[in-house]
Amino acid sequence: MSNSTPIFAYTRAWFDFAFISNDVKPVHHAIYFYAIQLNNMLGWKETFGFPASQVMEVTGIASYNTYIKAFRELVDWGVIKLIRKSENQYKANLIALSKFDESIDKSLTNSVLNHMPDQERIKVKNSDSIDKPIPDTYKSTNKEKEREFIRPTLDEIYNEMKFKGLNEKRAGRESKNFFDYYESNGWRVGKVKMKKWKNTVSRWVNNDHNFKSPQISKQNGKSKSETEPAINGTRQSEAESNLRGF
């Protein structure tokens, strides 16, 4: 903790703790911040008297039971150290403000864990500090998982094409063409590894009327999509000749 700005350091550490804890109430804020202010006026002593009657008067806490309950919780949480307990409410407790170094970070972490659901507790268990940075290796692993491509199944492609507006027959044919084409090239868009297959399906469907789906099988050096127009053209010419014959 910086000696030049102890108020800021204590305040920041307190709000870091209060943000995570579900048990901090206005009464805790009032007591703790008066303790900071009192120690500031005393010149930042290691230990100092903290009379309950004075604290209650300044903070506006009317009930001694309310005060003592909140004070003990602050001690239990580790943000205030009770050096010597008073004999009654009219004599001062001797206290010290905890320094927010590694030891108090561990204390705060344990306190937070006690008030967390089991699932959340697992995430921060064994952590040295509430503010402990995430290791770079962990970040890299997460990024690798985000970039990992999972190949879609034929059914997934079919359903996506139907969702995009193709009828069942067309979706069945085009999903098979799509799957065969990208399965053959290692699921790459150009030279880049595919990341979002649904986006590629969208482009495939949007170009459906102007783009003949690439085929894997070849006929005389040409793809099936390249030969179909010629066949259809021949059939159309034959039909027109027959009509002229009539």
Coordinates of N, CA and C in Angstrom, one line a residue:
M1 N 0.8 -1.2 0.0 CA 0.0 0.0 0.0 C 0.9 1.2 0.0
S2 N 0.5 2.2 -0.8 CA 1.3 3.4 -0.9 C 1.1 4.3 0.3
N3 N 2.2 4.7 1.0 CA 2.1 5.6 2.2 C 1.5 7.0 1.8
S4 N 1.7 7.4 0.6 CA 1.2 8.7 0.2 C -0.3 8.8 0.0
T5 N -0.9 7.8 -0.3 CA -2.4 7.8 -0.5 C -3.1 6.7 0.2
P6 N -3.0 6.6 1.6 CA -3.6 5.5 2.3 C -5.1 5.5 2.2
I7 N -5.7 6.7 2.2 CA -7.2 6.8 2.1 C -7.7 6.1 0.8
F8 N -7.0 6.5 -0.3 CA -7.4 5.9 -1.6 C -7.3 4.4 -1.6
A9 N -6.1 3.9 -1.1 CA -5.8 2.5 -1.1 C -6.9 1.7 -0.3
Y10 N -7.2 2.2 1.0 CA -8.1 1.6 1.8 C -9.5 1.6 1.1
T11 N -9.9 2.7 0.5 CA -11.2 2.9 -0.1 C -11.4 1.9 -1.3
R12 N -10.3 1.9 -2.1 CA -10.4 1.0 -3.3 C -10.5 -0.4 -2.9
A13 N -9.7 -0.8 -1.9 CA -9.7 -2.2 -1.4 C -11.1 -2.6 -0.8
W14 N -11.7 -1.6 -0.1 CA -12.9 -1.8 0.6 C -14.0 -2.0 -0.5
F15 N -14.1 -1.2 -1.5 CA -15.1 -1.3 -2.5 C -15.0 -2.5 -3.4
D16 N -13.7 -2.9 -3.6 CA -13.5 -4.2 -4.3 C -14.1 -5.3 -3.5
F17 N -14.0 -5.3 -2.2 CA -14.6 -6.3 -1.4 C -16.1 -6.2 -1.3
A18 N -16.6 -5.0 -1.1 CA -18.0 -4.8 -1.0 C -18.8 -5.1 -2.3
F19 N -18.1 -4.9 -3.4 CA -18.7 -5.3 -4.7 C -19.0 -6.7 -4.9
I20 N -18.1 -7.6 -4.3 CA -18.3 -9.0 -4.4 C -19.2 -9.6 -3.3
S21 N -19.1 -9.0 -2.1 CA -19.8 -9.6 -1.0 C -21.3 -9.2 -1.1
N22 N -22.1 -10.2 -0.7 CA -23.6 -9.9 -0.6 C -24.0 -9.4 0.8
D23 N -23.1 -9.3 1.7 CA -23.4 -9.0 3.1 C -23.1 -7.6 3.5
V24 N -22.5 -6.8 2.7 CA -22.1 -5.5 3.1 C -23.3 -4.6 3.1
K25 N -23.6 -3.9 4.2 CA -24.7 -3.0 4.3 C -24.2 -1.6 4.6
P26 N -25.1 -0.6 4.5 CA -24.7 0.8 4.8 C -24.1 1.0 6.2
V27 N -24.5 0.2 7.2 CA -23.9 0.3 8.5 C -22.4 0.0 8.5
H28 N -22.1 -1.0 7.7 CA -20.7 -1.4 7.5 C -19.8 -0.3 6.9
H29 N -20.4 0.3 5.8 CA -19.7 1.4 5.2 C -19.5 2.6 6.2
A30 N -20.5 2.9 7.0 CA -20.4 4.0 7.9 C -19.3 3.8 8.9
I31 N -19.3 2.6 9.5 CA -18.3 2.3 10.6 C -16.9 2.3 10.0
Y32 N -16.7 1.6 8.8 CA -15.4 1.4 8.3 C -14.8 2.8 7.8
F33 N -15.6 3.6 7.2 CA -15.1 4.9 6.7 C -14.9 5.9 7.9
Y34 N -15.6 5.7 8.9 CA -15.3 6.6 10.1 C -13.9 6.1 10.7
A35 N -13.7 4.8 10.7 CA -12.4 4.3 11.2 C -11.2 4.9 10.3
I36 N -11.4 4.9 9.0 CA -10.4 5.5 8.1 C -10.2 7.0 8.5
Q37 N -11.3 7.7 8.6 CA -11.2 9.1 8.8 C -10.6 9.4 10.2
L38 N -10.9 8.6 11.2 CA -10.4 8.8 12.6 C -8.9 8.6 12.6
N39 N -8.5 7.5 11.9 CA -7.0 7.2 11.8 C -6.3 8.3 11.0
N40 N -6.9 8.8 10.0 CA -6.3 9.9 9.3 C -6.1 11.1 10.1
M41 N -7.1 11.5 11.0 CA -6.9 12.6 11.9 C -5.8 12.4 12.9
L42 N -5.6 11.1 13.3 CA -4.6 10.7 14.3 C -3.2 10.6 13.7
G43 N -3.1 10.8 12.3 CA -1.8 10.7 11.7 C -1.4 9.3 11.3
W44 N -2.4 8.5 11.0 CA -2.1 7.1 10.6 C -1.3 6.3 11.5
K45 N -1.9 6.0 12.7 CA -1.2 5.2 13.7 C -1.5 3.7 13.4
E46 N -0.6 2.9 13.9 CA -0.7 1.4 13.7 C -1.9 0.9 14.5
T47 N -2.1 1.4 15.7 CA -3.3 1.1 16.5 C -3.9 2.4 17.1
F48 N -5.2 2.3 17.3 CA -5.9 3.5 17.8 C -7.2 3.1 18.5
G49 N -7.6 4.0 19.4 CA -8.9 3.7 20.1 C -10.1 4.0 19.2
F50 N -11.1 3.2 19.4 CA -12.3 3.3 18.6 C -13.5 3.1 19.4
P51 N -13.9 4.2 20.2 CA -15.0 4.1 21.1 C -16.4 3.9 20.5
A52 N -17.1 3.0 20.9 CA -18.4 2.7 20.3 C -19.4 3.9 20.4
S53 N -19.4 4.5 21.5 CA -20.4 5.7 21.7 C -20.1 6.8 20.7
Q54 N -18.8 7.0 20.5 CA -18.4 8.1 19.5 C -18.8 7.7 18.1
V55 N -18.5 6.5 17.8 CA -18.8 6.0 16.4 C -20.3 6.1 16.2
M56 N -21.1 5.6 17.1 CA -22.5 5.6 17.0 C -23.0 7.1 16.8
E57 N -22.5 8.0 17.6 CA -22.9 9.4 17.5 C -22.6 10.0 16.1
V58 N -21.4 9.7 15.6 CA -21.0 10.3 14.4 C -21.7 9.7 13.2
T59 N -21.9 8.4 13.2 CA -22.5 7.7 12.1 C -24.0 7.7 12.1
G60 N -24.6 8.0 13.3 CA -26.0 8.0 13.4 C -26.6 6.7 13.7
I61 N -25.8 5.7 14.2 CA -26.4 4.4 14.5 C -27.0 4.5 15.9
A62 N -28.3 4.2 16.0 CA -29.0 4.4 17.2 C -28.9 3.3 18.2
S63 N -28.8 2.1 17.6 CA -28.8 0.8 18.4 C -27.4 0.3 18.6
Y64 N -27.1 0.1 19.9 CA -25.7 -0.5 20.2 C -25.6 -1.9 19.6
N65 N -26.7 -2.7 19.7 CA -26.7 -4.0 19.1 C -26.5 -4.0 17.6
T66 N -27.1 -3.1 16.9 CA -26.8 -2.9 15.5 C -25.3 -2.6 15.2
Y67 N -24.8 -1.7 16.0 CA -23.4 -1.3 15.9 C -22.5 -2.5 16.1
I68 N -22.6 -3.1 17.3 CA -21.7 -4.2 17.7 C -21.7 -5.4 16.7
K69 N -22.9 -5.6 16.2 CA -23.0 -6.7 15.2 C -22.2 -6.4 13.9
A70 N -22.4 -5.2 13.4 CA -21.7 -4.8 12.2 C -20.2 -4.7 12.5
F71 N -19.8 -4.2 13.7 CA -18.4 -4.1 14.0 C -17.7 -5.5 14.0
R72 N -18.4 -6.4 14.6 CA -17.8 -7.8 14.7 C -17.7 -8.4 13.3
E73 N -18.7 -8.1 12.5 CA -18.6 -8.6 11.1 C -17.4 -8.1 10.3
L74 N -17.1 -6.8 10.6 CA -15.9 -6.2 9.9 C -14.7 -6.8 10.4
V75 N -14.7 -7.2 11.7 CA -13.5 -7.9 12.3 C -13.4 -9.3 11.7
D76 N -14.5 -10.0 11.6 CA -14.5 -11.3 11.0 C -14.1 -11.3 9.6
W77 N -14.4 -10.3 8.8 CA -14.1 -10.2 7.4 C -12.6 -9.8 7.2
G78 N -12.0 -9.4 8.3 CA -10.5 -9.1 8.3 C -10.2 -7.7 7.8
V79 N -11.1 -6.8 7.7 CA -10.8 -5.4 7.3 C -10.4 -4.6 8.5
I80 N -10.9 -5.0 9.7 CA -10.5 -4.3 10.9 C -9.9 -5.4 11.9
K81 N -8.8 -5.0 12.5 CA -8.1 -5.9 13.5 C -8.5 -5.5 14.9
L82 N -9.0 -6.3 15.7 CA -9.4 -6.0 17.0 C -8.1 -6.4 17.9
I83 N -7.4 -5.3 18.3 CA -6.2 -5.5 19.1 C -6.6 -5.8 20.6
R84 N -7.5 -5.0 21.1 CA -7.9 -5.2 22.5 C -9.4 -4.9 22.6
K85 N -10.2 -5.8 23.1 CA -11.6 -5.6 23.2 C -12.0 -4.7 24.4
S86 N -12.9 -3.8 24.2 CA -13.4 -3.0 25.3 C -14.2 -3.8 26.3
E87 N -14.3 -3.3 27.6 CA -15.1 -3.9 28.6 C -16.5 -3.6 28.4
N88 N -16.9 -2.5 27.9 CA -18.3 -2.1 27.7 C -18.4 -1.1 26.6
Q89 N -19.6 -0.6 26.3 CA -19.8 0.3 25.1 C -19.2 1.7 25.4
Y90 N -18.9 2.0 26.6 CA -18.4 3.3 26.9 C -16.9 3.4 26.9
K91 N -16.2 2.3 26.8 CA -14.8 2.2 26.7 C -14.4 1.8 25.3
A92 N -13.2 2.3 24.8 CA -12.8 2.2 23.4 C -12.2 0.8 23.1
N93 N -12.6 0.2 22.0 CA -11.8 -0.9 21.5 C -10.5 -0.4 20.9
L94 N -9.5 -1.1 21.0 CA -8.2 -0.8 20.4 C -8.1 -1.6 19.1
I95 N -8.1 -0.9 18.0 CA -8.1 -1.5 16.7 C -7.0 -1.1 15.8
A96 N -6.9 -1.8 14.7 CA -5.9 -1.4 13.6 C -6.6 -1.7 12.3
L97 N -6.3 -0.8 11.3 CA -6.8 -1.1 10.0 C -5.9 -2.1 9.3
S98 N -6.5 -3.1 8.7 CA -5.7 -4.1 8.0 C -5.1 -3.5 6.7
K99 N -3.9 -3.9 6.5 CA -3.2 -3.4 5.3 C -3.5 -4.4 4.2
F100 N -3.9 -3.8 3.0 CA -4.3 -4.7 1.9 C -3.2 -5.2 1.1
D101 N -2.4 -6.0 1.8 CA -1.3 -6.7 1.1 C -1.7 -8.1 0.8
E102 N -0.8 -9.0 0.5 CA -1.2 -10.4 0.1 C -2.0 -11.1 1.2
S103 N -1.6 -10.8 2.5 CA -2.2 -11.5 3.6 C -3.7 -11.1 3.7
I104 N -4.0 -9.8 3.6 CA -5.4 -9.4 3.7 C -6.2 -9.8 2.5
D105 N -5.5 -9.9 1.3 CA -6.2 -10.3 0.1 C -6.7 -11.8 0.3
K106 N -5.8 -12.6 0.9 CA -6.2 -14.0 1.2 C -7.4 -14.0 2.2
S107 N -7.3 -13.2 3.2 CA -8.4 -13.1 4.2 C -9.7 -12.7 3.5
L108 N -9.6 -11.7 2.6 CA -10.8 -11.3 1.9 C -11.3 -12.3 1.0
T109 N -10.4 -13.0 0.3 CA -10.8 -14.1 -0.6 C -11.6 -15.2 0.2
N110 N -11.0 -15.6 1.3 CA -11.7 -16.6 2.1 C -13.1 -16.1 2.6
S111 N -13.1 -14.8 3.0 CA -14.4 -14.3 3.4 C -15.4 -14.3 2.3
V112 N -15.0 -13.9 1.1 CA -15.9 -13.9 0.0 C -16.3 -15.3 -0.4
L113 N -15.4 -16.3 -0.3 CA -15.8 -17.7 -0.6 C -16.9 -18.2 0.3
N114 N -16.8 -17.8 1.6 CA -17.8 -18.2 2.5 C -19.2 -17.7 2.2
H115 N -19.3 -16.6 1.4 CA -20.6 -16.1 1.1 C -21.0 -16.3 -0.4
M116 N -20.2 -17.1 -1.1 CA -20.5 -17.4 -2.5 C -21.2 -18.7 -2.7
P117 N -22.0 -18.8 -3.8 CA -22.6 -20.1 -4.1 C -21.4 -21.1 -4.5
D118 N -21.7 -22.4 -4.4 CA -20.6 -23.4 -4.6 C -20.0 -23.2 -6.0
Q119 N -20.8 -23.0 -7.0 CA -20.3 -22.9 -8.4 C -19.3 -21.7 -8.5
E120 N -19.7 -20.5 -7.9 CA -18.8 -19.4 -8.0 C -17.6 -19.6 -7.2
R121 N -17.7 -20.3 -6.1 CA -16.6 -20.5 -5.2 C -15.5 -21.3 -5.8
I122 N -15.9 -22.3 -6.7 CA -14.9 -23.1 -7.4 C -14.0 -22.2 -8.3
K123 N -14.6 -21.2 -8.9 CA -13.9 -20.3 -9.9 C -12.7 -19.6 -9.2
V124 N -12.9 -19.2 -7.9 CA -11.8 -18.4 -7.3 C -11.1 -19.1 -6.2
K125 N -11.4 -20.4 -6.0 CA -10.7 -21.2 -5.0 C -9.3 -21.3 -5.3
N126 N -8.4 -21.3 -4.3 CA -7.0 -21.4 -4.5 C -6.4 -20.2 -5.1
S127 N -7.1 -19.1 -5.2 CA -6.6 -17.9 -5.8 C -5.8 -17.1 -4.7
D128 N -4.7 -16.6 -5.0 CA -3.9 -15.8 -4.0 C -4.5 -14.4 -3.7
S129 N -5.3 -13.9 -4.7 CA -5.8 -12.5 -4.5 C -7.1 -12.4 -5.3
I130 N -7.9 -11.5 -4.7 CA -9.2 -11.3 -5.4 C -8.9 -10.6 -6.7
D131 N -7.9 -9.8 -6.8 CA -7.5 -9.1 -8.0 C -6.4 -9.8 -8.8
K132 N -6.2 -11.1 -8.5 CA -5.1 -11.8 -9.2 C -5.4 -11.8 -10.7
P133 N -4.4 -11.4 -11.5 CA -4.5 -11.4 -13.0 C -4.7 -12.8 -13.5
I134 N -5.4 -12.9 -14.6 CA -5.5 -14.2 -15.3 C -4.3 -14.5 -16.0
P135 N -3.7 -15.7 -15.8 CA -2.4 -16.0 -16.5 C -2.6 -15.9 -18.0
D136 N -1.5 -15.5 -18.7 CA -1.5 -15.4 -20.1 C -1.8 -16.8 -20.8
T137 N -1.3 -17.8 -20.2 CA -1.5 -19.2 -20.7 C -3.0 -19.5 -20.7
Y138 N -3.7 -19.1 -19.7 CA -5.2 -19.3 -19.6 C -5.9 -18.5 -20.7
K139 N -5.5 -17.3 -20.9 CA -6.1 -16.4 -21.9 C -5.8 -17.0 -23.3
S140 N -4.6 -17.5 -23.5 CA -4.3 -18.1 -24.8 C -5.1 -19.4 -25.1
T141 N -5.3 -20.2 -24.0 CA -6.2 -21.4 -24.2 C -7.6 -21.0 -24.5
N142 N -8.1 -20.0 -23.9 CA -9.5 -19.6 -24.2 C -9.6 -19.1 -25.6
K143 N -8.6 -18.3 -26.1 CA -8.6 -17.8 -27.5 C -8.6 -19.0 -28.5
E144 N -7.8 -20.0 -28.1 CA -7.7 -21.1 -29.0 C -9.0 -21.9 -29.1
K145 N -9.7 -21.9 -28.0 CA -11.0 -22.6 -28.0 C -12.0 -21.8 -28.8
E146 N -11.9 -20.5 -28.7 CA -12.8 -19.6 -29.4 C -12.6 -19.8 -30.9
R147 N -11.3 -20.0 -31.4 CA -11.0 -20.1 -32.8 C -11.2 -21.6 -33.3
E148 N -11.4 -22.5 -32.4 CA -11.6 -23.9 -32.8 C -12.9 -24.1 -33.6
F149 N -12.7 -24.7 -34.8 CA -13.9 -24.9 -35.7 C -14.4 -26.3 -35.6
I150 N -15.7 -26.4 -35.4 CA -16.4 -27.7 -35.3 C -17.1 -27.9 -36.6
R151 N -16.8 -28.9 -37.3 CA -17.4 -29.2 -38.6 C -18.9 -29.5 -38.4
P152 N -19.8 -28.9 -39.2 CA -21.2 -29.2 -39.1 C -21.5 -30.5 -39.7
T153 N -22.6 -31.1 -39.3 CA -23.1 -32.3 -39.9 C -24.0 -32.0 -41.1
L154 N -24.3 -33.0 -41.9 CA -25.1 -32.8 -43.1 C -26.5 -32.3 -42.7
D155 N -27.0 -32.9 -41.6 CA -28.3 -32.5 -41.1 C -28.4 -31.0 -40.7
E156 N -27.3 -30.6 -40.0 CA -27.2 -29.2 -39.6 C -27.2 -28.2 -40.8
I157 N -26.5 -28.6 -41.8 CA -26.4 -27.8 -43.0 C -27.8 -27.8 -43.7
Y158 N -28.4 -28.9 -43.8 CA -29.7 -29.0 -44.4 C -30.7 -28.1 -43.6
N159 N -30.8 -28.2 -42.3 CA -31.7 -27.4 -41.5 C -31.4 -25.9 -41.7
E160 N -30.1 -25.5 -41.7 CA -29.8 -24.1 -41.9 C -30.2 -23.6 -43.3
M161 N -30.1 -24.4 -44.3 CA -30.5 -24.0 -45.6 C -32.0 -23.9 -45.7
K162 N -32.7 -24.8 -45.0 CA -34.2 -24.6 -45.0 C -34.6 -23.4 -44.3
F163 N -33.9 -23.1 -43.2 CA -34.1 -21.9 -42.4 C -33.9 -20.6 -43.3
K164 N -32.9 -20.7 -44.2 CA -32.6 -19.6 -45.0 C -33.5 -19.5 -46.2
G165 N -34.5 -20.4 -46.4 CA -35.5 -20.2 -47.4 C -35.6 -21.3 -48.5
L166 N -34.6 -22.2 -48.5 CA -34.7 -23.2 -49.6 C -35.8 -24.3 -49.3
N167 N -36.4 -24.8 -50.3 CA -37.4 -25.8 -50.1 C -36.7 -27.1 -49.7
E168 N -37.5 -28.1 -49.4 CA -36.8 -29.4 -48.9 C -36.0 -30.1 -50.0
K169 N -36.5 -30.1 -51.2 CA -35.7 -30.7 -52.3 C -34.4 -30.0 -52.5
R170 N -34.5 -28.7 -52.7 CA -33.3 -27.9 -53.0 C -32.4 -27.9 -51.8
A171 N -32.9 -27.8 -50.6 CA -32.0 -27.9 -49.4 C -31.3 -29.2 -49.3
G172 N -32.0 -30.3 -49.7 CA -31.4 -31.6 -49.6 C -30.2 -31.7 -50.6
R173 N -30.4 -31.2 -51.8 CA -29.4 -31.3 -52.8 C -28.2 -30.3 -52.5
E174 N -28.5 -29.1 -52.1 CA -27.5 -28.1 -51.9 C -26.7 -28.4 -50.6
S175 N -27.4 -28.9 -49.6 CA -26.6 -29.3 -48.4 C -25.6 -30.4 -48.6
K176 N -26.0 -31.3 -49.5 CA -25.0 -32.4 -49.9 C -23.9 -31.8 -50.7
N177 N -24.2 -30.9 -51.6 CA -23.1 -30.3 -52.4 C -22.2 -29.5 -51.5
F178 N -22.8 -28.7 -50.6 CA -22.0 -27.9 -49.7 C -21.1 -28.8 -48.9
F179 N -21.6 -29.8 -48.3 CA -20.8 -30.7 -47.4 C -19.7 -31.3 -48.2
D180 N -20.0 -31.9 -49.4 CA -19.0 -32.6 -50.2 C -17.9 -31.6 -50.6
Y181 N -18.3 -30.4 -51.0 CA -17.3 -29.5 -51.5 C -16.3 -29.1 -50.4
Y182 N -16.9 -28.7 -49.2 CA -16.0 -28.2 -48.2 C -15.3 -29.3 -47.4
E183 N -15.9 -30.5 -47.4 CA -15.2 -31.7 -46.9 C -13.9 -32.0 -47.7
S184 N -14.0 -31.8 -49.0 CA -12.9 -32.1 -49.9 C -11.8 -31.1 -49.8
N185 N -12.1 -29.9 -49.4 CA -11.0 -28.9 -49.4 C -10.6 -28.5 -48.0
G186 N -11.0 -29.4 -47.0 CA -10.6 -29.2 -45.6 C -11.3 -28.1 -44.9
W187 N -12.5 -27.8 -45.4 CA -13.3 -26.7 -44.7 C -12.6 -25.4 -44.7
R188 N -12.2 -25.0 -45.9 CA -11.5 -23.7 -46.1 C -12.3 -22.8 -47.0
V189 N -12.3 -21.5 -46.7 CA -12.9 -20.5 -47.6 C -11.8 -19.8 -48.3
G190 N -11.5 -20.2 -49.5 CA -10.3 -19.7 -50.2 C -9.1 -20.4 -49.6
K191 N -8.2 -19.7 -49.0 CA -7.1 -20.3 -48.3 C -7.2 -20.2 -46.8
V192 N -8.3 -19.6 -46.3 CA -8.5 -19.4 -44.9 C -9.4 -20.5 -44.3
K193 N -9.0 -21.0 -43.2 CA -9.8 -22.0 -42.5 C -11.1 -21.4 -42.1
M194 N -12.2 -22.2 -42.4 CA -13.5 -21.7 -42.1 C -13.7 -21.5 -40.6
K195 N -14.3 -20.4 -40.2 CA -14.6 -20.1 -38.8 C -16.1 -20.2 -38.4
K196 N -16.9 -19.6 -39.3 CA -18.4 -19.6 -39.0 C -19.1 -20.2 -40.2
W197 N -19.4 -21.5 -40.1 CA -20.0 -22.2 -41.3 C -21.4 -21.7 -41.6
K198 N -22.1 -21.1 -40.7 CA -23.4 -20.6 -41.0 C -23.4 -19.4 -41.9
N199 N -22.3 -18.6 -41.7 CA -22.1 -17.4 -42.6 C -21.8 -17.9 -44.0
T200 N -21.0 -19.0 -44.2 CA -20.7 -19.6 -45.5 C -22.0 -20.1 -46.1
V201 N -22.8 -20.8 -45.3 CA -24.1 -21.3 -45.8 C -25.0 -20.1 -46.4
S202 N -25.0 -19.0 -45.6 CA -25.8 -17.9 -46.1 C -25.3 -17.4 -47.4
R203 N -24.0 -17.3 -47.6 CA -23.5 -16.8 -48.9 C -23.8 -17.8 -50.0
W204 N -23.8 -19.1 -49.7 CA -24.1 -20.1 -50.6 C -25.5 -20.0 -51.1
V205 N -26.4 -19.8 -50.1 CA -27.9 -19.7 -50.4 C -28.2 -18.4 -51.2
N206 N -27.6 -17.3 -50.8 CA -27.8 -16.0 -51.4 C -27.4 -16.0 -52.8
N207 N -26.4 -16.8 -53.2 CA -25.9 -16.9 -54.5 C -26.5 -18.1 -55.3
D208 N -27.5 -18.7 -54.7 CA -28.0 -19.9 -55.3 C -28.5 -19.7 -56.7
H209 N -29.2 -18.6 -57.1 CA -29.7 -18.5 -58.4 C -28.7 -18.1 -59.4
N210 N -27.5 -17.6 -59.0 CA -26.5 -17.1 -59.9 C -25.2 -18.0 -59.9
F211 N -25.2 -18.9 -58.9 CA -24.0 -19.6 -58.6 C -24.3 -21.1 -58.7
K212 N -23.6 -21.9 -59.6 CA -23.8 -23.3 -59.7 C -22.9 -24.0 -58.7
S213 N -23.4 -24.8 -57.8 CA -22.7 -25.4 -56.7 C -21.5 -26.2 -57.2
P214 N -20.3 -26.0 -56.7 CA -19.2 -26.8 -57.2 C -19.4 -28.3 -56.9
Q215 N -19.0 -29.2 -57.8 CA -19.2 -30.6 -57.6 C -17.8 -31.3 -57.5
I216 N -17.8 -32.4 -56.8 CA -16.6 -33.2 -56.6 C -16.4 -34.1 -57.8
S217 N -17.4 -34.7 -58.4 CA -17.3 -35.6 -59.5 C -17.1 -34.9 -60.8
K218 N -16.3 -35.3 -61.7 CA -16.1 -34.7 -63.0 C -16.6 -35.5 -64.1
Q219 N -17.1 -34.9 -65.2 CA -17.5 -35.6 -66.3 C -16.8 -35.0 -67.5
N220 N -15.9 -35.7 -68.1 CA -15.1 -35.3 -69.2 C -14.3 -34.0 -68.9
G221 N -13.8 -33.9 -67.7 CA -13.0 -32.8 -67.3 C -13.8 -31.6 -66.9
K222 N -15.2 -31.7 -66.9 CA -16.0 -30.6 -66.5 C -16.9 -31.1 -65.3
S223 N -17.2 -30.1 -64.4 CA -18.1 -30.5 -63.3 C -19.5 -30.7 -63.7
K224 N -20.2 -31.4 -62.9 CA -21.6 -31.7 -63.2 C -22.4 -30.4 -63.5
S225 N -22.1 -29.4 -62.7 CA -22.8 -28.1 -62.8 C -22.5 -27.5 -64.1
E226 N -21.3 -27.8 -64.7 CA -21.0 -27.2 -66.0 C -21.6 -27.9 -67.2
T227 N -22.0 -29.2 -67.0 CA -22.5 -29.9 -68.1 C -24.1 -29.8 -68.1
E228 N -24.7 -29.6 -67.0 CA -26.2 -29.6 -66.9 C -26.8 -28.6 -67.9
P229 N -26.2 -27.3 -67.9 CA -26.9 -26.3 -68.8 C -26.9 -26.8 -70.3
A230 N -25.8 -27.4 -70.8 CA -25.8 -27.9 -72.1 C -26.8 -29.0 -72.4
I231 N -26.9 -29.9 -71.4 CA -27.9 -31.0 -71.6 C -29.3 -30.4 -71.6
N232 N -29.6 -29.4 -70.7 CA -30.9 -28.8 -70.7 C -31.2 -28.0 -72.0
G233 N -30.1 -27.4 -72.5 CA -30.2 -26.7 -73.8 C -30.6 -27.6 -74.9
T234 N -29.9 -28.7 -75.0 CA -30.2 -29.7 -76.1 C -31.7 -30.2 -76.0
R235 N -32.1 -30.5 -74.8 CA -33.5 -30.9 -74.6 C -34.5 -29.9 -75.0
Q236 N -34.1 -28.6 -74.7 CA -35.0 -27.5 -75.1 C -35.1 -27.4 -76.6
S237 N -34.0 -27.5 -77.3 CA -33.9 -27.4 -78.8 C -34.8 -28.5 -79.4
E238 N -34.6 -29.7 -78.9 CA -35.4 -30.8 -79.4 C -36.9 -30.6 -79.2
A239 N -37.2 -30.0 -78.1 CA -38.6 -29.8 -77.8 C -39.2 -28.7 -78.8
E240 N -38.4 -27.7 -79.1 CA -38.8 -26.6 -80.0 C -39.0 -27.2 -81.4
S241 N -38.1 -28.1 -81.8 CA -38.2 -28.7 -83.2 C -39.4 -29.5 -83.3
N242 N -39.7 -30.3 -82.3 CA -40.9 -31.1 -82.3 C -42.2 -30.2 -82.4
L243 N -42.2 -29.1 -81.7 CA -43.3 -28.2 -81.7 C -43.5 -27.6 -83.1
R244 N -42.4 -27.3 -83.8 CA -42.4 -26.7 -85.1 C -42.9 -27.8 -86.1
G245 N -42.6 -29.0 -85.8 CA -43.1 -30.1 -86.7 C -44.6 -30.2 -86.7
F246 N -45.2 -29.9 -85.5 CA -46.6 -29.9 -85.5 C -47.2 -28.7 -86.2

